[in-house]
Coordinates of N, CA and C in Angstrom, one line a residue:
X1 N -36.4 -6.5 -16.9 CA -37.6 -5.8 -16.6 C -37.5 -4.4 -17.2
X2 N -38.3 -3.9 -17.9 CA -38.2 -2.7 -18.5 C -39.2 -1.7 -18.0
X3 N -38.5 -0.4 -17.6 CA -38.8 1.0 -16.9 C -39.9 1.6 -17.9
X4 N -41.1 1.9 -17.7 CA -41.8 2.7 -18.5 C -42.2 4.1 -17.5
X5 N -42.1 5.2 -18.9 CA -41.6 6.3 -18.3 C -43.3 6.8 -18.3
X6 N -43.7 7.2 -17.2 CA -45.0 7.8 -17.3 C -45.2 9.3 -16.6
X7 N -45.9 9.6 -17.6 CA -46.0 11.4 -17.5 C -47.4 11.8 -16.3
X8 N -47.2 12.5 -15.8 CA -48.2 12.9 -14.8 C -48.5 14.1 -14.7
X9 N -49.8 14.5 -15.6 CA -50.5 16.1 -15.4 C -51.5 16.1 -14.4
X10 N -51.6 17.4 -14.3 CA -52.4 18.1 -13.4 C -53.8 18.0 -13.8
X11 N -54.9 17.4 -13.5 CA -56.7 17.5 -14.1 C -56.9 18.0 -13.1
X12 N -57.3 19.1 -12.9 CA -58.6 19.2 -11.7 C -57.6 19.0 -10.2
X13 N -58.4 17.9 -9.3 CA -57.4 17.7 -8.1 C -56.7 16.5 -8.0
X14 N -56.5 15.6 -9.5 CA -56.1 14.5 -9.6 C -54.9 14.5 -10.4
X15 N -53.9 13.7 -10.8 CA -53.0 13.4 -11.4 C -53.5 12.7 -12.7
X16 N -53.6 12.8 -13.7 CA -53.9 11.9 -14.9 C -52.7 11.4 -15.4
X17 N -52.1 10.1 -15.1 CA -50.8 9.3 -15.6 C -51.7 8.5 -17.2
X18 N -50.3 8.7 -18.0 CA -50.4 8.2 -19.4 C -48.9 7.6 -19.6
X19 N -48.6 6.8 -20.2 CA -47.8 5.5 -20.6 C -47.3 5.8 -22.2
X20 N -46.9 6.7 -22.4 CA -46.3 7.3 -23.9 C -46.1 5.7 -24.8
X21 N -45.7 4.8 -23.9 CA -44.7 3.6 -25.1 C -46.2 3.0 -24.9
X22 N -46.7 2.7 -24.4 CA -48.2 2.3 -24.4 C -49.4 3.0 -24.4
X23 N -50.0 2.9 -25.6 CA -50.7 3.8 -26.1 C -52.3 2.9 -25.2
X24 N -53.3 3.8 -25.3 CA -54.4 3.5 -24.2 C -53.8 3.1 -22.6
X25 N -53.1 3.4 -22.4 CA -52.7 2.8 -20.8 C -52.8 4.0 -20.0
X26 N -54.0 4.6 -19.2 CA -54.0 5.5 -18.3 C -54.3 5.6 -16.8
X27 N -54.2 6.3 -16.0 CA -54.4 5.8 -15.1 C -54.8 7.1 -14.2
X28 N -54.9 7.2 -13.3 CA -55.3 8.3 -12.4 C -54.7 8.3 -11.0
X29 N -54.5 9.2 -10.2 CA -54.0 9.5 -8.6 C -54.5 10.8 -8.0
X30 N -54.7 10.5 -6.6 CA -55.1 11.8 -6.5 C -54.2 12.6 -5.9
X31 N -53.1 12.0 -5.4 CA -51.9 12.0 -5.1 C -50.8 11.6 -6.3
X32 N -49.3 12.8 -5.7 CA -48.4 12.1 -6.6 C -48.0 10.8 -6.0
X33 N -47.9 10.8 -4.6 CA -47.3 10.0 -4.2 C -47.9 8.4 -4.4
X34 N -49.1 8.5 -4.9 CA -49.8 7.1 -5.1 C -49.6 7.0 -6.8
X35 N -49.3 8.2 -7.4 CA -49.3 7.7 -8.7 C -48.6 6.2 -9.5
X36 N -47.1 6.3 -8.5 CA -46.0 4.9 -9.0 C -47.0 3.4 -9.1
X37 N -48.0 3.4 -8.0 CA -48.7 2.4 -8.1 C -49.7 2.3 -8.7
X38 N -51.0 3.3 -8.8 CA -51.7 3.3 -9.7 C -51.3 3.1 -11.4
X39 N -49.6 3.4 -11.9 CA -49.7 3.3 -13.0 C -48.8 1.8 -12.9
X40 N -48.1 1.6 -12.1 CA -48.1 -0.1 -12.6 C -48.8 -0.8 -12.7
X41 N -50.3 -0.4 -11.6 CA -51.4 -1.5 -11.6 C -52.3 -1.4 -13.3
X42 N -52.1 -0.6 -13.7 CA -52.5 -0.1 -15.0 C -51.5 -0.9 -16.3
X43 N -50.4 -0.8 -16.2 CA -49.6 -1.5 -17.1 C -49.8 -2.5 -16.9
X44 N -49.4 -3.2 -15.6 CA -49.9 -5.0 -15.4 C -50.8 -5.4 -16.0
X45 N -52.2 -4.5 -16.0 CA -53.5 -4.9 -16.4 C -53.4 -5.3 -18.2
X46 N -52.7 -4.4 -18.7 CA -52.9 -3.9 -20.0 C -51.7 -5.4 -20.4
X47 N -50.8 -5.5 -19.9 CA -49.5 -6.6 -20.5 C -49.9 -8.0 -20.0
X48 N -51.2 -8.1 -18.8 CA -51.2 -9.4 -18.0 C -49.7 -10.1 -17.8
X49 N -49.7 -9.0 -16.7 CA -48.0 -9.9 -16.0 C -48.4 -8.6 -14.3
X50 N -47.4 -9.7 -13.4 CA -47.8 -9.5 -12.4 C -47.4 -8.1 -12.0
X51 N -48.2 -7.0 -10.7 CA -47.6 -5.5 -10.7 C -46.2 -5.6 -10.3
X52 N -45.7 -6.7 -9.8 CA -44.3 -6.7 -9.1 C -43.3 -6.1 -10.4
X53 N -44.0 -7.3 -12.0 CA -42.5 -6.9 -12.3 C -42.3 -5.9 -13.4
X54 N -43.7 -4.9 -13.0 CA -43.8 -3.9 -13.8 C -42.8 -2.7 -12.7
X55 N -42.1 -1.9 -13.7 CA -40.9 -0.8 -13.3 C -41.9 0.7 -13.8
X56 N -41.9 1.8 -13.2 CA -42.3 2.9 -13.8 C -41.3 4.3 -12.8
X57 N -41.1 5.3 -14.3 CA -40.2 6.1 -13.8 C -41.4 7.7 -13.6
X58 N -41.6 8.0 -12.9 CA -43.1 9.0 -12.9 C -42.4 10.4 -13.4
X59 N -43.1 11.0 -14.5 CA -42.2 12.4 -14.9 C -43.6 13.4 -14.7
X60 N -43.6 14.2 -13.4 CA -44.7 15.4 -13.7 C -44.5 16.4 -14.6
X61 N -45.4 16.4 -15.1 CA -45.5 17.7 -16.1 C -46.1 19.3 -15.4
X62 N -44.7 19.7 -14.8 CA -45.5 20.7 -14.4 C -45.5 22.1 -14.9
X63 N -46.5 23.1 -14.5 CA -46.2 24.9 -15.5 C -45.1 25.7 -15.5
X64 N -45.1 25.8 -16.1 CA -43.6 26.5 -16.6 C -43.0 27.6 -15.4
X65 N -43.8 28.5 -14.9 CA -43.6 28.9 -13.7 C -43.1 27.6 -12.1
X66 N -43.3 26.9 -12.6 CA -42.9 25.9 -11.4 C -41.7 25.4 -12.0
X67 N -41.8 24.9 -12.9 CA -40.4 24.7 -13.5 C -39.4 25.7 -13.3
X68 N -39.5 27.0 -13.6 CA -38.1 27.6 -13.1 C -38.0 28.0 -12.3
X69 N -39.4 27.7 -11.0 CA -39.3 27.9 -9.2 C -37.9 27.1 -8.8
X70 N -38.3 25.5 -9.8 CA -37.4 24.4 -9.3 C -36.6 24.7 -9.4
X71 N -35.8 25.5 -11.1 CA -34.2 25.5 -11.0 C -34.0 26.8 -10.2
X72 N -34.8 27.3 -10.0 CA -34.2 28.4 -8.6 C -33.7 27.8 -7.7
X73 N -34.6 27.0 -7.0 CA -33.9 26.2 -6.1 C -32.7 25.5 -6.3
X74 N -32.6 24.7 -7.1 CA -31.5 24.0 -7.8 C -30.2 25.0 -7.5
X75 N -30.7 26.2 -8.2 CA -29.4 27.3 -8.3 C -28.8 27.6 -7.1
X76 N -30.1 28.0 -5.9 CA -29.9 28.0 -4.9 C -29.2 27.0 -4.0
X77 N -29.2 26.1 -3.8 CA -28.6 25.3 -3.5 C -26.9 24.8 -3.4
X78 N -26.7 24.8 -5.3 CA -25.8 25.1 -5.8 C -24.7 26.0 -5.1
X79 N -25.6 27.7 -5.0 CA -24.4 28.3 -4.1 C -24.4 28.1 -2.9
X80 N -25.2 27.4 -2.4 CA -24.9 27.4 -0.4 C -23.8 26.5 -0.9
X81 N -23.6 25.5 -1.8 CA -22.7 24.3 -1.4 C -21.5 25.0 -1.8
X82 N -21.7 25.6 -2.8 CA -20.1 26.3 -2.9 C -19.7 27.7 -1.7
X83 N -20.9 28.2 -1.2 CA -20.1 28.9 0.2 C -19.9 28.0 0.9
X84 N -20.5 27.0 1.1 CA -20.2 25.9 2.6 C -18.7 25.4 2.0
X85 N -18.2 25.3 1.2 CA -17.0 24.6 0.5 C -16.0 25.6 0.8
X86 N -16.5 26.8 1.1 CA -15.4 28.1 0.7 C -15.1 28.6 2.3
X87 N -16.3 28.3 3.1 CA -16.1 29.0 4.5 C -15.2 27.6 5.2
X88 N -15.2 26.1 4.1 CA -14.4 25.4 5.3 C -12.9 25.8 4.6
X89 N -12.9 26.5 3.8 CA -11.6 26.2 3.3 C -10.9 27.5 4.2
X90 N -11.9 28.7 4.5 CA -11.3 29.9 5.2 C -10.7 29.4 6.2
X91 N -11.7 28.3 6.9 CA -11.2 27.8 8.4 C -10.3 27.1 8.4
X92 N -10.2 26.5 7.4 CA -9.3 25.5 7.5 C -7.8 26.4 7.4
X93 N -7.6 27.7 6.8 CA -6.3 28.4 6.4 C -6.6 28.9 8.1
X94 N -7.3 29.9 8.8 CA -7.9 30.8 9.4 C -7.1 29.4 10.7
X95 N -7.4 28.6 10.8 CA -6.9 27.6 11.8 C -5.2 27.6 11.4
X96 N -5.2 27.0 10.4 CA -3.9 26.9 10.5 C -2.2 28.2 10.1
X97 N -3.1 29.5 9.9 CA -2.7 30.4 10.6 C -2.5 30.8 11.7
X98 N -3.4 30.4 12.6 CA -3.7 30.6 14.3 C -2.6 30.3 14.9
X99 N -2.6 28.7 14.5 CA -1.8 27.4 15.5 C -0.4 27.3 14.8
X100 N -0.3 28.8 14.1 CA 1.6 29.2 13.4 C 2.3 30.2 14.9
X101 N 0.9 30.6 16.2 CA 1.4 31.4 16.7 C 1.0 31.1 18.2
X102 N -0.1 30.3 17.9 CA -1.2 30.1 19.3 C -1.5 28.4 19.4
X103 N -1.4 27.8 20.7 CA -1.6 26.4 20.5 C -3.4 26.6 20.3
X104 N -3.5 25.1 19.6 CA -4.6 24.7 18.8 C -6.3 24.9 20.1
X105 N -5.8 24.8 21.5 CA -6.8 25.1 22.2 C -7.5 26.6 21.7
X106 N -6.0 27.8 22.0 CA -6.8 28.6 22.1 C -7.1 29.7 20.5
X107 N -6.5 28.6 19.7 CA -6.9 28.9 18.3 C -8.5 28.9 17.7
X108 N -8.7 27.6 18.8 CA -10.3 27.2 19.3 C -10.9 28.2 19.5
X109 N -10.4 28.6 20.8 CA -11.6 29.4 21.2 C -11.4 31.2 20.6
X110 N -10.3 31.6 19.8 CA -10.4 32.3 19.0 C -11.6 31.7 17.8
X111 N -11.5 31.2 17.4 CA -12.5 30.6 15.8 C -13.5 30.4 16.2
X112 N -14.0 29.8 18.1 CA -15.3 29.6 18.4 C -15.7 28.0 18.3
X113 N -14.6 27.2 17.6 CA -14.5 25.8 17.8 C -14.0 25.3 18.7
X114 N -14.3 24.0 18.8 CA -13.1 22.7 20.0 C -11.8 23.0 19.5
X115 N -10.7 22.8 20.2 CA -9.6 22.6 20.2 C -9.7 21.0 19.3
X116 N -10.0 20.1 19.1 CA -10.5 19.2 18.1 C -11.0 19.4 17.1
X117 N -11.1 20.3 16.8 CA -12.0 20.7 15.2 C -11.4 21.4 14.8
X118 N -9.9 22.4 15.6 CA -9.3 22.8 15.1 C -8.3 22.2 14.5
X119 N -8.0 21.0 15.2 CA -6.9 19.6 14.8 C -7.6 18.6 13.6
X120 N -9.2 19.0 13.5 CA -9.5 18.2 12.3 C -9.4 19.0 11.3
X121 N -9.4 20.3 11.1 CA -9.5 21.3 10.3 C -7.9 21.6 9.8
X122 N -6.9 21.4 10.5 CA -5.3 21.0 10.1 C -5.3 19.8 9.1
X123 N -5.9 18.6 9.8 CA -5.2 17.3 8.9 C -6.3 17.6 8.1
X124 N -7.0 18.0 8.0 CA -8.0 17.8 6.5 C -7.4 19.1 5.6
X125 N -6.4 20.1 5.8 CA -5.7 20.6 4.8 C -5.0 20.1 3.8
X126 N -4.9 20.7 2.8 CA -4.1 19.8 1.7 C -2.3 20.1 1.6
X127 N -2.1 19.1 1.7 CA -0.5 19.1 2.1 C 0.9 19.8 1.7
X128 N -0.2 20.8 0.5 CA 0.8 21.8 -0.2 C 0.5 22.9 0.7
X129 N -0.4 23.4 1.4 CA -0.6 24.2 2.1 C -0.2 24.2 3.7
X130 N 0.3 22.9 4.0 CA 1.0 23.0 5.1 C 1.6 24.4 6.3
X131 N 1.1 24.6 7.3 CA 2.0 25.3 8.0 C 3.1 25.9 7.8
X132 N 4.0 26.9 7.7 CA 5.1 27.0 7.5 C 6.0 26.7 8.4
X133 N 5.6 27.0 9.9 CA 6.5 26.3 10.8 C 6.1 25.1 11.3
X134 N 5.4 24.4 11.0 CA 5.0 23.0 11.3 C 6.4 22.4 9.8
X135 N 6.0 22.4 8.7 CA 7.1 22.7 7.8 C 8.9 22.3 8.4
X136 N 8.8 23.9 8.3 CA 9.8 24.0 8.7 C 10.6 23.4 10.1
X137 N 10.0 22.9 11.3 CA 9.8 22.1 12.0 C 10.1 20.9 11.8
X138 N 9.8 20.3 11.4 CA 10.2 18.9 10.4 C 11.5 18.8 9.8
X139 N 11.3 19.8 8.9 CA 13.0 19.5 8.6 C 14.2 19.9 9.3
X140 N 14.2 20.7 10.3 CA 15.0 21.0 11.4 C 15.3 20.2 12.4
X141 N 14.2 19.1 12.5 CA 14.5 18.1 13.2 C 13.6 18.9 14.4
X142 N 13.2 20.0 15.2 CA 12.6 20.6 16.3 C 11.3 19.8 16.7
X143 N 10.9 19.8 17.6 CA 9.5 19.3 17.9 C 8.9 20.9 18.5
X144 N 7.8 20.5 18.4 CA 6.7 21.9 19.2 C 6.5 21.3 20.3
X145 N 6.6 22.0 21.1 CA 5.4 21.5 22.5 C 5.0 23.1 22.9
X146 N 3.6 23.0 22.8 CA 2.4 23.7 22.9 C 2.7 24.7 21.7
X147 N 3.0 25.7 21.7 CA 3.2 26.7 20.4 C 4.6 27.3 20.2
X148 N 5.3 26.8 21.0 CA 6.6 27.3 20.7 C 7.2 26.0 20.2
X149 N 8.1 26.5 19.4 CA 9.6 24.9 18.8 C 10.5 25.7 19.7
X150 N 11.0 24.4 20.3 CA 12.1 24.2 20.7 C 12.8 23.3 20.2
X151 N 14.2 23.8 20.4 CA 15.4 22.6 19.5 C 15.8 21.6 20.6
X152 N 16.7 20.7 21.2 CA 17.1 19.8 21.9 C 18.0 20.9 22.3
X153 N 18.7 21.4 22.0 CA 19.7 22.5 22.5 C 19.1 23.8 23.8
X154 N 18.4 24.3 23.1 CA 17.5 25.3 24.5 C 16.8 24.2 25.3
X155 N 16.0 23.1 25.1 CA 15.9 22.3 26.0 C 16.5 22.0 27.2
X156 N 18.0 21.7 26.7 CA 19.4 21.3 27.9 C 19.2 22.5 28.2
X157 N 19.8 24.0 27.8 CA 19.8 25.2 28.4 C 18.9 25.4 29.8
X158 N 17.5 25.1 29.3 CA 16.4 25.3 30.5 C 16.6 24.2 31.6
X159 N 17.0 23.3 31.4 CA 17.1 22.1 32.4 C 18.7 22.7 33.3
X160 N 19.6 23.1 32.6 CA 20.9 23.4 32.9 C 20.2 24.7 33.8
X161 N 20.0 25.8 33.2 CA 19.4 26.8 34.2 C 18.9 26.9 35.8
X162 N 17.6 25.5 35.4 CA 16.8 25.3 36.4 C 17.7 24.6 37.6
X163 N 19.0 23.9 37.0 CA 19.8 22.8 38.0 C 20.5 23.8 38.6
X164 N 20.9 24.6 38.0 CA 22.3 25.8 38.6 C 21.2 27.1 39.7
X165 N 20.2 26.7 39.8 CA 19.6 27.8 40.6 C 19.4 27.4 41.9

């Protein structure tokens, strides 16, 4: 099935569609949105084959002032996605700064997130940027519980303490 590209100007308060690879094939809308159909039913007519297995790609032709409205927008766009890329990346350090000092709850409610979005904003780090004492942690063999590391060693101490009192 082959895609014919049809151009769509502005007449008045109508669309006038024209068929460039098909010369006399025009058609009209008074809508864009009805154009796709009114120019298949137009090609079908002109090839006698059914509208089903007619394809059309609709290109408005619009004034030059609207054209560079659009790549404004475009542009625009462009940088919200690169600040929205840049503010998760702050959070994502800004978190995992936090929870180097403060457990992940109240890293939360510093940042103004769940304590879970703080833990998704960790594992969605990239692994060269890891924690330093989460890091470091690991290779020591220590576990954290809540925001301090403790080793197996001060462990016994505090149990030994608590027994001798």
């Amino acid at each position: 099935m082959t895609a014919y590209r049809v151009t769509a100007r502005r007449a008045g308060e109508w669309w006038a569609l024209e068929v460039p690879a098909l010369p006399g094939v025009f058609s009209q809308a008074k809508r864009l949105d009805k154009a796709d159909e009114a120019a298949r039913e137009a090609i079908a007519v002109m090839l006698d084959v059914e509208i089903e297995d007619v394809e059309v790609e609709i290109e408005p032709v619009l004034p030059e002032e609207a054209v560079q409205a659009l790549k404004a927008v475009e542009k625009a766009e462009k940088a919200a996605e690169d600040a929205r890329k840049a503010a998760q990346k702050a959070m994502q350090e800004a978190a995992a700064t936090l929870t180097e000092s403060l457990s992940q709850r109240d890293a939360g409610r510093v940042l103004g997130v769940s304590f879970q979005r703080v833990s998704q904003l960790l594992r969605a780090r990239p692994a060269a940027s890891a924690p330093k004492k989460v890091v470091k942690a690991a290779k020591t063999g220590r576990g954290r519980i809540g925001h301090e590391e403790v080793s197996a060693k001060q462990k016994r101490q505090v149990r030994e303490r608590s027994v001798s009192r």
